[in-house]
Amino acid sequence: LSDVLENRKGQVDDKEKIGNMSLGSACGLEYIHAQNIIHRDIAARNVLYTMNKVAKISDFGMSRQGDLYRMTKGNKKIPLKWTAPESMSVYQYTKKTDVFSFSILLWEIFSDGEEPYKGLTGVDVKRMVSCGERMERPEGCPKNMFKIIQKCWEQSPDDRYTMSEVVRKIEDVLDDYATDSIETEGHVEPKVTV
């Protein structure tokens, strides 16, 4: 998906970003969670995007079975820019840490594949995320999609959506897109039929 976003920068419309990329990825992660698996590496680089515009979660190298995984402290590499604050501090992973990572995936989708926290070091990102700071809304990202992103990257895992809730919220946005106009950067997007 990261390659698709980069190669088609500015050419992917919101309908495809919401309905195919975001919702498809959300449904995939919802299914993974229903199988009691924590993925631990949700990012655009780990989503396959087919010629038929179907998003498929991939790269299960870091995934673990169960509700909680505690990584032993050490020199293990973790994808910091996609990592939840509790995973940075106590090396604890749950389905809610995947939800946090999913918010960064959504940010990648709506920024047309930009690198999250571009120009910041791992230390800077860790400090920023630990203090509750987050990235700005990507230009052109529909406000109702950014509300989902914000709810997914809440500081406390208990305040984040579940993936089932994320799926429902994205479906609601898609329904709104089909029936109403969506406000983005102070202007109103035209109606889109699905």
Short mmCIF file of N, CA and C in Angstrom, two decimals:
data_model
loop_
_atom_site.label_atom_id
_atom_site.label_comp_id
_atom_site.label_asym_id
_atom_site.label_seq_id
_atom_site.Cartn_x
_atom_site.Cartn_y
_atom_site.Cartn_z
N LEU A 1 0.83 -1.20 0.00
CA LEU A 1 0.00 0.00 0.00
C LEU A 1 0.87 1.26 0.00
N SER A 2 1.99 1.21 0.71
CA SER A 2 2.86 2.39 0.75
C SER A 2 3.36 2.74 -0.65
N ASP A 3 3.69 1.73 -1.45
CA ASP A 3 4.14 1.98 -2.83
C ASP A 3 3.01 2.56 -3.68
N VAL A 4 1.80 2.03 -3.52
CA VAL A 4 0.65 2.53 -4.27
C VAL A 4 0.42 4.00 -3.94
N LEU A 5 0.44 4.33 -2.65
CA LEU A 5 0.22 5.73 -2.24
C LEU A 5 1.30 6.64 -2.80
N GLU A 6 2.53 6.17 -2.79
CA GLU A 6 3.64 6.97 -3.30
C GLU A 6 3.55 7.13 -4.82
N ASN A 7 3.27 6.04 -5.52
CA ASN A 7 3.21 6.07 -6.99
C ASN A 7 1.99 6.80 -7.53
N ARG A 8 0.91 6.83 -6.75
CA ARG A 8 -0.32 7.49 -7.20
C ARG A 8 -0.61 8.75 -6.39
N LYS A 9 0.42 9.34 -5.85
CA LYS A 9 0.28 10.54 -5.01
C LYS A 9 -0.61 11.58 -5.70
N GLY A 10 -1.65 12.01 -4.98
CA GLY A 10 -2.57 13.01 -5.51
C GLY A 10 -3.60 12.46 -6.48
N GLN A 11 -3.54 11.17 -6.79
CA GLN A 11 -4.46 10.58 -7.77
C GLN A 11 -5.49 9.63 -7.15
N VAL A 12 -5.36 9.36 -5.84
CA VAL A 12 -6.29 8.45 -5.17
C VAL A 12 -7.38 9.30 -4.53
N ASP A 13 -8.63 9.09 -4.94
CA ASP A 13 -9.71 9.92 -4.38
C ASP A 13 -10.12 9.42 -2.99
N ASP A 14 -10.87 10.27 -2.30
CA ASP A 14 -11.28 9.95 -0.93
C ASP A 14 -12.14 8.69 -0.87
N LYS A 15 -12.96 8.48 -1.87
CA LYS A 15 -13.81 7.28 -1.88
C LYS A 15 -12.95 6.02 -1.83
N GLU A 16 -11.87 5.98 -2.60
CA GLU A 16 -10.97 4.82 -2.59
C GLU A 16 -10.19 4.75 -1.28
N LYS A 17 -9.75 5.90 -0.80
CA LYS A 17 -9.00 5.91 0.47
C LYS A 17 -9.86 5.41 1.62
N ILE A 18 -11.13 5.83 1.63
CA ILE A 18 -12.03 5.44 2.73
C ILE A 18 -12.54 4.02 2.53
N GLY A 19 -13.12 3.75 1.36
CA GLY A 19 -13.81 2.48 1.13
C GLY A 19 -12.91 1.30 0.89
N ASN A 20 -11.83 1.49 0.15
CA ASN A 20 -10.96 0.36 -0.19
C ASN A 20 -9.78 0.24 0.75
N MET A 21 -9.03 1.33 0.90
CA MET A 21 -7.81 1.27 1.70
C MET A 21 -8.09 1.22 3.20
N SER A 22 -8.85 2.18 3.70
CA SER A 22 -9.10 2.27 5.15
C SER A 22 -10.02 1.17 5.64
N LEU A 23 -11.19 1.04 5.01
CA LEU A 23 -12.16 0.04 5.45
C LEU A 23 -11.63 -1.37 5.21
N GLY A 24 -11.00 -1.59 4.07
CA GLY A 24 -10.43 -2.92 3.80
C GLY A 24 -9.39 -3.32 4.82
N SER A 25 -8.50 -2.40 5.16
CA SER A 25 -7.47 -2.68 6.18
C SER A 25 -8.10 -2.89 7.55
N ALA A 26 -9.11 -2.07 7.87
CA ALA A 26 -9.79 -2.18 9.16
C ALA A 26 -10.48 -3.54 9.30
N CYS A 27 -11.16 -3.98 8.24
CA CYS A 27 -11.83 -5.29 8.28
C CYS A 27 -10.81 -6.42 8.43
N GLY A 28 -9.68 -6.29 7.77
CA GLY A 28 -8.62 -7.29 7.90
C GLY A 28 -8.09 -7.38 9.32
N LEU A 29 -7.84 -6.23 9.93
CA LEU A 29 -7.32 -6.23 11.30
C LEU A 29 -8.39 -6.67 12.28
N GLU A 30 -9.65 -6.31 12.02
CA GLU A 30 -10.75 -6.79 12.86
C GLU A 30 -10.78 -8.33 12.85
N TYR A 31 -10.62 -8.92 11.67
CA TYR A 31 -10.60 -10.38 11.55
C TYR A 31 -9.42 -10.98 12.32
N ILE A 32 -8.25 -10.39 12.17
CA ILE A 32 -7.06 -10.87 12.87
C ILE A 32 -7.30 -10.85 14.38
N HIS A 33 -7.87 -9.76 14.88
CA HIS A 33 -8.17 -9.66 16.31
C HIS A 33 -9.20 -10.69 16.74
N ALA A 34 -10.17 -10.99 15.88
CA ALA A 34 -11.18 -12.01 16.20
C ALA A 34 -10.55 -13.40 16.32
N GLN A 35 -9.40 -13.58 15.69
CA GLN A 35 -8.66 -14.84 15.80
C GLN A 35 -7.72 -14.83 17.01
N ASN A 36 -7.84 -13.79 17.84
CA ASN A 36 -7.03 -13.61 19.05
C ASN A 36 -5.53 -13.47 18.73
N ILE A 37 -5.26 -12.67 17.70
CA ILE A 37 -3.88 -12.41 17.29
C ILE A 37 -3.61 -10.91 17.40
N ILE A 38 -2.45 -10.57 17.96
CA ILE A 38 -1.96 -9.19 17.98
C ILE A 38 -0.93 -9.10 16.86
N HIS A 39 -1.12 -8.19 15.91
CA HIS A 39 -0.24 -8.11 14.74
C HIS A 39 1.12 -7.49 15.09
N ARG A 40 1.12 -6.37 15.78
CA ARG A 40 2.31 -5.66 16.27
C ARG A 40 3.12 -4.91 15.21
N ASP A 41 2.69 -4.91 13.95
CA ASP A 41 3.44 -4.17 12.94
C ASP A 41 2.51 -3.64 11.84
N ILE A 42 1.43 -3.00 12.27
CA ILE A 42 0.46 -2.44 11.33
C ILE A 42 1.04 -1.14 10.75
N ALA A 43 1.18 -1.11 9.44
CA ALA A 43 1.71 0.06 8.72
C ALA A 43 1.39 -0.12 7.24
N ALA A 44 1.41 0.96 6.49
CA ALA A 44 1.10 0.88 5.06
C ALA A 44 2.04 -0.09 4.34
N ARG A 45 3.27 -0.18 4.78
CA ARG A 45 4.24 -1.08 4.14
C ARG A 45 3.84 -2.55 4.30
N ASN A 46 2.96 -2.84 5.28
CA ASN A 46 2.54 -4.21 5.55
C ASN A 46 1.09 -4.48 5.14
N VAL A 47 0.59 -3.67 4.21
CA VAL A 47 -0.74 -3.90 3.64
C VAL A 47 -0.54 -4.11 2.14
N LEU A 48 -0.95 -5.28 1.66
CA LEU A 48 -0.92 -5.54 0.23
C LEU A 48 -2.16 -4.89 -0.37
N TYR A 49 -2.02 -4.31 -1.54
CA TYR A 49 -3.14 -3.66 -2.21
C TYR A 49 -3.21 -4.21 -3.62
N THR A 50 -4.25 -4.99 -3.89
CA THR A 50 -4.33 -5.72 -5.16
C THR A 50 -4.74 -4.81 -6.32
N MET A 51 -4.62 -5.35 -7.52
CA MET A 51 -5.04 -4.63 -8.72
C MET A 51 -6.54 -4.34 -8.68
N ASN A 52 -7.29 -5.17 -7.94
CA ASN A 52 -8.74 -4.97 -7.79
C ASN A 52 -9.07 -4.06 -6.61
N LYS A 53 -8.06 -3.40 -6.08
CA LYS A 53 -8.21 -2.43 -4.99
C LYS A 53 -8.73 -3.07 -3.70
N VAL A 54 -8.17 -4.22 -3.38
CA VAL A 54 -8.49 -4.91 -2.13
C VAL A 54 -7.27 -4.83 -1.22
N ALA A 55 -7.48 -4.35 0.00
CA ALA A 55 -6.40 -4.24 0.99
C ALA A 55 -6.32 -5.52 1.80
N LYS A 56 -5.10 -6.04 1.97
CA LYS A 56 -4.89 -7.28 2.72
C LYS A 56 -3.72 -7.08 3.68
N ILE A 57 -3.98 -7.30 4.97
CA ILE A 57 -2.93 -7.19 5.98
C ILE A 57 -1.91 -8.30 5.73
N SER A 58 -0.62 -7.96 5.81
CA SER A 58 0.43 -8.95 5.58
C SER A 58 1.53 -8.81 6.64
N ASP A 59 2.59 -9.56 6.48
CA ASP A 59 3.78 -9.57 7.34
C ASP A 59 3.43 -9.86 8.79
N PHE A 60 3.30 -11.13 9.09
CA PHE A 60 2.94 -11.57 10.43
C PHE A 60 4.16 -11.96 11.27
N GLY A 61 5.34 -11.50 10.86
CA GLY A 61 6.57 -11.86 11.56
C GLY A 61 6.63 -11.45 13.02
N MET A 62 5.98 -10.36 13.37
CA MET A 62 6.00 -9.90 14.76
C MET A 62 4.73 -10.29 15.52
N SER A 63 3.76 -10.90 14.84
CA SER A 63 2.46 -11.17 15.47
C SER A 63 2.58 -12.23 16.57
N ARG A 64 1.64 -12.14 17.51
CA ARG A 64 1.59 -13.06 18.64
C ARG A 64 0.15 -13.45 18.93
N GLN A 65 -0.04 -14.69 19.33
CA GLN A 65 -1.36 -15.19 19.72
C GLN A 65 -1.63 -14.74 21.16
N GLY A 66 -2.88 -14.33 21.43
CA GLY A 66 -3.26 -13.98 22.80
C GLY A 66 -3.72 -12.53 22.92
N ASP A 67 -4.12 -12.18 24.15
CA ASP A 67 -4.63 -10.84 24.43
C ASP A 67 -3.54 -9.86 24.85
N LEU A 68 -2.41 -10.39 25.31
CA LEU A 68 -1.33 -9.55 25.83
C LEU A 68 0.01 -10.19 25.50
N TYR A 69 0.94 -9.37 25.04
CA TYR A 69 2.30 -9.84 24.82
C TYR A 69 3.25 -8.84 25.45
N ARG A 70 4.13 -9.34 26.30
CA ARG A 70 5.15 -8.48 26.91
C ARG A 70 6.49 -8.84 26.29
N MET A 71 7.09 -7.86 25.67
CA MET A 71 8.39 -8.06 25.05
C MET A 71 9.45 -7.84 26.12
N THR A 72 10.46 -8.68 26.15
CA THR A 72 11.54 -8.47 27.10
C THR A 72 12.37 -7.29 26.64
N LYS A 73 12.77 -6.47 27.59
CA LYS A 73 13.56 -5.28 27.26
C LYS A 73 14.90 -5.73 26.69
N GLY A 74 15.35 -5.04 25.72
CA GLY A 74 16.62 -5.40 25.10
C GLY A 74 16.84 -4.61 23.83
N ASN A 75 17.69 -5.11 23.01
CA ASN A 75 18.04 -4.41 21.77
C ASN A 75 17.17 -4.86 20.60
N LYS A 76 15.91 -5.10 20.84
CA LYS A 76 15.01 -5.50 19.76
C LYS A 76 14.50 -4.26 19.04
N LYS A 77 14.50 -4.33 17.73
CA LYS A 77 14.01 -3.20 16.94
C LYS A 77 12.49 -3.22 16.90
N ILE A 78 11.90 -2.05 17.13
CA ILE A 78 10.46 -1.91 16.99
C ILE A 78 10.19 -0.71 16.09
N PRO A 79 9.10 -0.75 15.33
CA PRO A 79 8.77 0.37 14.44
C PRO A 79 8.20 1.55 15.24
N LEU A 80 9.09 2.35 15.82
CA LEU A 80 8.70 3.40 16.77
C LEU A 80 7.62 4.33 16.26
N LYS A 81 7.67 4.72 15.01
CA LYS A 81 6.72 5.71 14.50
C LYS A 81 5.29 5.17 14.43
N TRP A 82 5.12 3.87 14.59
CA TRP A 82 3.80 3.24 14.57
C TRP A 82 3.46 2.63 15.94
N THR A 83 4.29 2.89 16.93
CA THR A 83 4.18 2.20 18.22
C THR A 83 3.41 3.02 19.24
N ALA A 84 2.52 2.34 19.96
CA ALA A 84 1.70 2.97 21.00
C ALA A 84 2.57 3.35 22.20
N PRO A 85 2.16 4.38 22.96
CA PRO A 85 2.97 4.84 24.09
C PRO A 85 3.26 3.76 25.12
N GLU A 86 2.27 2.90 25.41
CA GLU A 86 2.50 1.86 26.41
C GLU A 86 3.50 0.81 25.93
N SER A 87 3.58 0.61 24.63
CA SER A 87 4.56 -0.33 24.09
C SER A 87 5.96 0.26 24.16
N MET A 88 6.06 1.58 24.04
CA MET A 88 7.36 2.25 24.15
C MET A 88 7.89 2.21 25.58
N SER A 89 6.99 2.33 26.55
CA SER A 89 7.44 2.46 27.94
C SER A 89 7.54 1.13 28.68
N VAL A 90 6.56 0.27 28.52
CA VAL A 90 6.58 -1.00 29.28
C VAL A 90 6.63 -2.22 28.36
N TYR A 91 6.84 -2.00 27.07
CA TYR A 91 7.01 -3.09 26.10
C TYR A 91 5.83 -4.06 26.12
N GLN A 92 4.63 -3.51 26.27
CA GLN A 92 3.42 -4.30 26.36
C GLN A 92 2.58 -4.09 25.10
N TYR A 93 2.10 -5.18 24.53
CA TYR A 93 1.31 -5.13 23.30
C TYR A 93 -0.05 -5.79 23.52
N THR A 94 -1.09 -5.15 23.03
CA THR A 94 -2.45 -5.67 23.08
C THR A 94 -3.12 -5.34 21.75
N LYS A 95 -4.37 -5.72 21.61
CA LYS A 95 -5.12 -5.34 20.41
C LYS A 95 -5.24 -3.82 20.32
N LYS A 96 -5.27 -3.15 21.48
CA LYS A 96 -5.38 -1.69 21.48
C LYS A 96 -4.08 -1.02 21.00
N THR A 97 -2.94 -1.70 21.13
CA THR A 97 -1.71 -1.13 20.56
C THR A 97 -1.76 -1.25 19.03
N ASP A 98 -2.39 -2.32 18.53
CA ASP A 98 -2.62 -2.42 17.08
C ASP A 98 -3.53 -1.29 16.60
N VAL A 99 -4.54 -0.95 17.42
CA VAL A 99 -5.45 0.15 17.05
C VAL A 99 -4.66 1.45 16.94
N PHE A 100 -3.74 1.68 17.88
CA PHE A 100 -2.90 2.88 17.80
C PHE A 100 -2.11 2.87 16.49
N SER A 101 -1.48 1.74 16.18
CA SER A 101 -0.72 1.63 14.93
C SER A 101 -1.61 1.85 13.71
N PHE A 102 -2.85 1.37 13.80
CA PHE A 102 -3.80 1.55 12.71
C PHE A 102 -4.06 3.04 12.46
N SER A 103 -4.06 3.85 13.53
CA SER A 103 -4.26 5.30 13.34
C SER A 103 -3.13 5.89 12.50
N ILE A 104 -1.93 5.39 12.68
CA ILE A 104 -0.80 5.88 11.89
C ILE A 104 -0.95 5.40 10.44
N LEU A 105 -1.44 4.18 10.25
CA LEU A 105 -1.73 3.69 8.90
C LEU A 105 -2.75 4.60 8.22
N LEU A 106 -3.83 4.97 8.93
CA LEU A 106 -4.82 5.89 8.36
C LEU A 106 -4.17 7.22 8.01
N TRP A 107 -3.31 7.72 8.90
CA TRP A 107 -2.60 8.98 8.64
C TRP A 107 -1.78 8.84 7.35
N GLU A 108 -1.10 7.70 7.18
CA GLU A 108 -0.32 7.45 5.96
C GLU A 108 -1.22 7.50 4.73
N ILE A 109 -2.38 6.87 4.82
CA ILE A 109 -3.31 6.83 3.68
C ILE A 109 -3.74 8.25 3.30
N PHE A 110 -4.12 9.05 4.28
CA PHE A 110 -4.65 10.39 3.98
C PHE A 110 -3.57 11.45 3.76
N SER A 111 -2.32 11.08 3.99
CA SER A 111 -1.22 12.00 3.66
C SER A 111 -0.56 11.57 2.34
N ASP A 112 -1.22 10.67 1.61
CA ASP A 112 -0.69 10.15 0.34
C ASP A 112 0.67 9.48 0.51
N GLY A 113 0.82 8.73 1.60
CA GLY A 113 2.02 7.94 1.79
C GLY A 113 3.20 8.66 2.39
N GLU A 114 2.97 9.83 2.96
CA GLU A 114 4.07 10.55 3.63
C GLU A 114 4.59 9.73 4.81
N GLU A 115 5.85 9.92 5.12
CA GLU A 115 6.44 9.26 6.29
C GLU A 115 5.90 9.90 7.56
N PRO A 116 5.40 9.10 8.50
CA PRO A 116 4.92 9.68 9.76
C PRO A 116 6.07 10.35 10.52
N TYR A 117 5.78 11.44 11.17
CA TYR A 117 6.77 12.16 11.99
C TYR A 117 8.04 12.46 11.18
N LYS A 118 7.85 12.82 9.92
CA LYS A 118 8.98 13.04 9.02
C LYS A 118 9.98 14.03 9.62
N GLY A 119 11.24 13.65 9.56
CA GLY A 119 12.32 14.50 10.04
C GLY A 119 12.63 14.36 11.52
N LEU A 120 11.80 13.61 12.25
CA LEU A 120 12.04 13.42 13.68
C LEU A 120 12.80 12.12 13.93
N THR A 121 13.67 12.15 14.93
CA THR A 121 14.40 10.95 15.32
C THR A 121 13.49 10.06 16.16
N GLY A 122 13.92 8.82 16.37
CA GLY A 122 13.17 7.91 17.22
C GLY A 122 13.01 8.47 18.63
N VAL A 123 14.05 9.10 19.14
CA VAL A 123 13.99 9.70 20.48
C VAL A 123 12.94 10.81 20.51
N ASP A 124 12.91 11.64 19.46
CA ASP A 124 11.92 12.72 19.38
C ASP A 124 10.50 12.17 19.32
N VAL A 125 10.30 11.12 18.51
CA VAL A 125 8.97 10.51 18.38
C VAL A 125 8.54 9.93 19.71
N LYS A 126 9.44 9.23 20.38
CA LYS A 126 9.11 8.61 21.67
C LYS A 126 8.70 9.68 22.68
N ARG A 127 9.45 10.76 22.73
CA ARG A 127 9.14 11.86 23.66
C ARG A 127 7.78 12.48 23.31
N MET A 128 7.56 12.74 22.04
CA MET A 128 6.33 13.37 21.57
C MET A 128 5.10 12.50 21.90
N VAL A 129 5.16 11.23 21.53
CA VAL A 129 4.03 10.32 21.74
C VAL A 129 3.80 10.08 23.23
N SER A 130 4.86 9.93 24.00
CA SER A 130 4.74 9.72 25.45
C SER A 130 4.09 10.90 26.14
N CYS A 131 4.29 12.11 25.60
CA CYS A 131 3.70 13.33 26.18
C CYS A 131 2.29 13.59 25.64
N GLY A 132 1.79 12.73 24.78
CA GLY A 132 0.43 12.89 24.26
C GLY A 132 0.33 13.76 23.02
N GLU A 133 1.47 14.16 22.46
CA GLU A 133 1.44 14.96 21.23
C GLU A 133 1.26 14.03 20.03
N ARG A 134 0.55 14.53 19.03
CA ARG A 134 0.30 13.75 17.82
C ARG A 134 0.52 14.61 16.58
N MET A 135 0.52 13.98 15.43
CA MET A 135 0.70 14.69 14.17
C MET A 135 -0.56 15.48 13.82
N GLU A 136 -0.38 16.47 12.97
CA GLU A 136 -1.49 17.29 12.48
C GLU A 136 -2.33 16.48 11.49
N ARG A 137 -3.55 16.94 11.28
CA ARG A 137 -4.42 16.33 10.27
C ARG A 137 -3.81 16.57 8.89
N PRO A 138 -3.66 15.50 8.10
CA PRO A 138 -3.12 15.69 6.75
C PRO A 138 -4.03 16.61 5.94
N GLU A 139 -3.44 17.42 5.10
CA GLU A 139 -4.21 18.34 4.25
C GLU A 139 -5.17 17.53 3.39
N GLY A 140 -6.42 17.93 3.38
CA GLY A 140 -7.42 17.24 2.58
C GLY A 140 -8.05 16.03 3.25
N CYS A 141 -7.57 15.66 4.43
CA CYS A 141 -8.16 14.52 5.14
C CYS A 141 -9.54 14.93 5.66
N PRO A 142 -10.59 14.20 5.29
CA PRO A 142 -11.91 14.55 5.80
C PRO A 142 -11.92 14.60 7.33
N LYS A 143 -12.60 15.60 7.86
CA LYS A 143 -12.61 15.79 9.32
C LYS A 143 -13.16 14.58 10.06
N ASN A 144 -14.19 13.93 9.49
CA ASN A 144 -14.74 12.77 10.19
C ASN A 144 -13.78 11.57 10.17
N MET A 145 -12.92 11.48 9.19
CA MET A 145 -11.88 10.44 9.20
C MET A 145 -10.81 10.80 10.22
N PHE A 146 -10.49 12.09 10.32
CA PHE A 146 -9.47 12.47 11.30
C PHE A 146 -9.97 12.25 12.73
N LYS A 147 -11.28 12.38 12.95
CA LYS A 147 -11.84 12.08 14.28
C LYS A 147 -11.61 10.61 14.63
N ILE A 148 -11.71 9.73 13.65
CA ILE A 148 -11.44 8.31 13.87
C ILE A 148 -9.96 8.13 14.22
N ILE A 149 -9.09 8.77 13.45
CA ILE A 149 -7.65 8.70 13.72
C ILE A 149 -7.37 9.14 15.16
N GLN A 150 -7.95 10.28 15.56
CA GLN A 150 -7.71 10.81 16.90
C GLN A 150 -8.19 9.85 17.98
N LYS A 151 -9.32 9.21 17.75
CA LYS A 151 -9.85 8.27 18.75
C LYS A 151 -8.97 7.01 18.83
N CYS A 152 -8.36 6.64 17.72
CA CYS A 152 -7.49 5.46 17.69
C CYS A 152 -6.12 5.72 18.32
N TRP A 153 -5.69 6.98 18.33
CA TRP A 153 -4.36 7.24 18.91
C TRP A 153 -4.44 7.92 20.28
N GLU A 154 -5.58 7.73 20.96
CA GLU A 154 -5.71 8.23 22.33
C GLU A 154 -4.56 7.70 23.18
N GLN A 155 -4.17 8.48 24.18
CA GLN A 155 -3.05 8.10 25.04
C GLN A 155 -3.36 6.82 25.82
N SER A 156 -4.55 6.75 26.40
CA SER A 156 -4.93 5.58 27.18
C SER A 156 -5.56 4.52 26.28
N PRO A 157 -5.08 3.28 26.35
CA PRO A 157 -5.67 2.22 25.53
C PRO A 157 -7.18 2.07 25.76
N ASP A 158 -7.63 2.30 26.99
CA ASP A 158 -9.05 2.17 27.31
C ASP A 158 -9.91 3.18 26.57
N ASP A 159 -9.32 4.30 26.15
CA ASP A 159 -10.06 5.35 25.44
C ASP A 159 -10.08 5.13 23.93
N ARG A 160 -9.31 4.18 23.44
CA ARG A 160 -9.26 3.91 22.00
C ARG A 160 -10.43 3.02 21.59
N TYR A 161 -10.81 3.15 20.32
CA TYR A 161 -11.80 2.25 19.75
C TYR A 161 -11.25 0.82 19.72
N THR A 162 -12.15 -0.15 19.62
CA THR A 162 -11.77 -1.50 19.21
C THR A 162 -11.78 -1.50 17.69
N MET A 163 -11.23 -2.54 17.07
CA MET A 163 -11.26 -2.57 15.61
C MET A 163 -12.68 -2.75 15.08
N SER A 164 -13.54 -3.41 15.83
CA SER A 164 -14.94 -3.52 15.40
C SER A 164 -15.60 -2.14 15.38
N GLU A 165 -15.28 -1.32 16.37
CA GLU A 165 -15.81 0.05 16.39
C GLU A 165 -15.23 0.87 15.24
N VAL A 166 -13.95 0.68 14.95
CA VAL A 166 -13.32 1.39 13.83
C VAL A 166 -14.02 1.04 12.52
N VAL A 167 -14.27 -0.24 12.31
CA VAL A 167 -14.96 -0.67 11.08
C VAL A 167 -16.31 0.02 10.97
N ARG A 168 -17.09 0.02 12.06
CA ARG A 168 -18.41 0.67 12.03
C ARG A 168 -18.29 2.17 11.75
N LYS A 169 -17.32 2.83 12.36
CA LYS A 169 -17.15 4.28 12.17
C LYS A 169 -16.75 4.59 10.72
N ILE A 170 -15.87 3.78 10.14
CA ILE A 170 -15.47 4.01 8.75
C ILE A 170 -16.66 3.74 7.81
N GLU A 171 -17.44 2.71 8.11
CA GLU A 171 -18.65 2.45 7.32
C GLU A 171 -19.61 3.63 7.40
N ASP A 172 -19.73 4.24 8.58
CA ASP A 172 -20.57 5.43 8.73
C ASP A 172 -20.07 6.58 7.86
N VAL A 173 -18.74 6.78 7.84
CA VAL A 173 -18.16 7.84 7.01
C VAL A 173 -18.45 7.56 5.54
N LEU A 174 -18.30 6.31 5.14
CA LEU A 174 -18.56 5.93 3.75
C LEU A 174 -20.03 6.16 3.40
N ASP A 175 -20.93 5.82 4.34
CA ASP A 175 -22.36 6.08 4.13
C ASP A 175 -22.62 7.58 3.99
N ASP A 176 -21.97 8.39 4.85
CA ASP A 176 -22.11 9.84 4.76
C ASP A 176 -21.63 10.33 3.40
N TYR A 177 -20.56 9.73 2.91
CA TYR A 177 -20.00 10.13 1.63
C TYR A 177 -20.99 9.87 0.51
N ALA A 178 -21.75 8.79 0.64
CA ALA A 178 -22.71 8.43 -0.39
C ALA A 178 -23.96 9.30 -0.35
N THR A 179 -24.28 9.85 0.84
CA THR A 179 -25.54 10.58 0.98
C THR A 179 -25.37 12.08 1.17
N ASP A 180 -24.24 12.51 1.65
CA ASP A 180 -24.02 13.93 1.95
C ASP A 180 -22.71 14.40 1.35
N SER A 181 -22.42 15.65 1.62
CA SER A 181 -21.11 16.19 1.28
C SER A 181 -20.24 16.14 2.52
N ILE A 182 -18.94 16.07 2.32
CA ILE A 182 -18.01 15.99 3.44
C ILE A 182 -17.14 17.23 3.43
N GLU A 183 -17.02 17.87 4.59
CA GLU A 183 -16.21 19.07 4.70
C GLU A 183 -14.77 18.69 4.98
N THR A 184 -13.83 19.27 4.22
CA THR A 184 -12.42 19.00 4.45
C THR A 184 -11.73 20.29 4.87
N GLU A 185 -11.08 20.94 3.98
CA GLU A 185 -10.30 22.14 4.30
C GLU A 185 -11.11 23.41 4.13
N GLY A 186 -12.26 23.50 4.77
CA GLY A 186 -13.05 24.72 4.67
C GLY A 186 -13.92 24.77 3.43
N HIS A 187 -13.78 23.80 2.55
CA HIS A 187 -14.67 23.73 1.40
C HIS A 187 -15.43 22.41 1.46
N VAL A 188 -16.47 22.31 0.70
CA VAL A 188 -17.30 21.12 0.74
C VAL A 188 -17.00 20.26 -0.47
N GLU A 189 -16.72 18.98 -0.21
CA GLU A 189 -16.46 18.03 -1.28
C GLU A 189 -17.78 17.72 -1.99
N PRO A 190 -17.76 17.48 -3.27
CA PRO A 190 -19.00 17.11 -3.97
C PRO A 190 -19.50 15.75 -3.50
N LYS A 191 -20.79 15.53 -3.71
CA LYS A 191 -21.39 14.25 -3.37
C LYS A 191 -20.75 13.14 -4.19
N VAL A 192 -20.55 11.99 -3.55
CA VAL A 192 -20.00 10.84 -4.25
C VAL A 192 -20.96 9.68 -4.04
N THR A 193 -21.28 8.97 -5.10
CA THR A 193 -22.13 7.80 -4.94
C THR A 193 -21.27 6.56 -4.91
N VAL A 194 -21.67 5.63 -4.08
CA VAL A 194 -20.89 4.40 -3.92
C VAL A 194 -21.58 3.29 -4.68
#
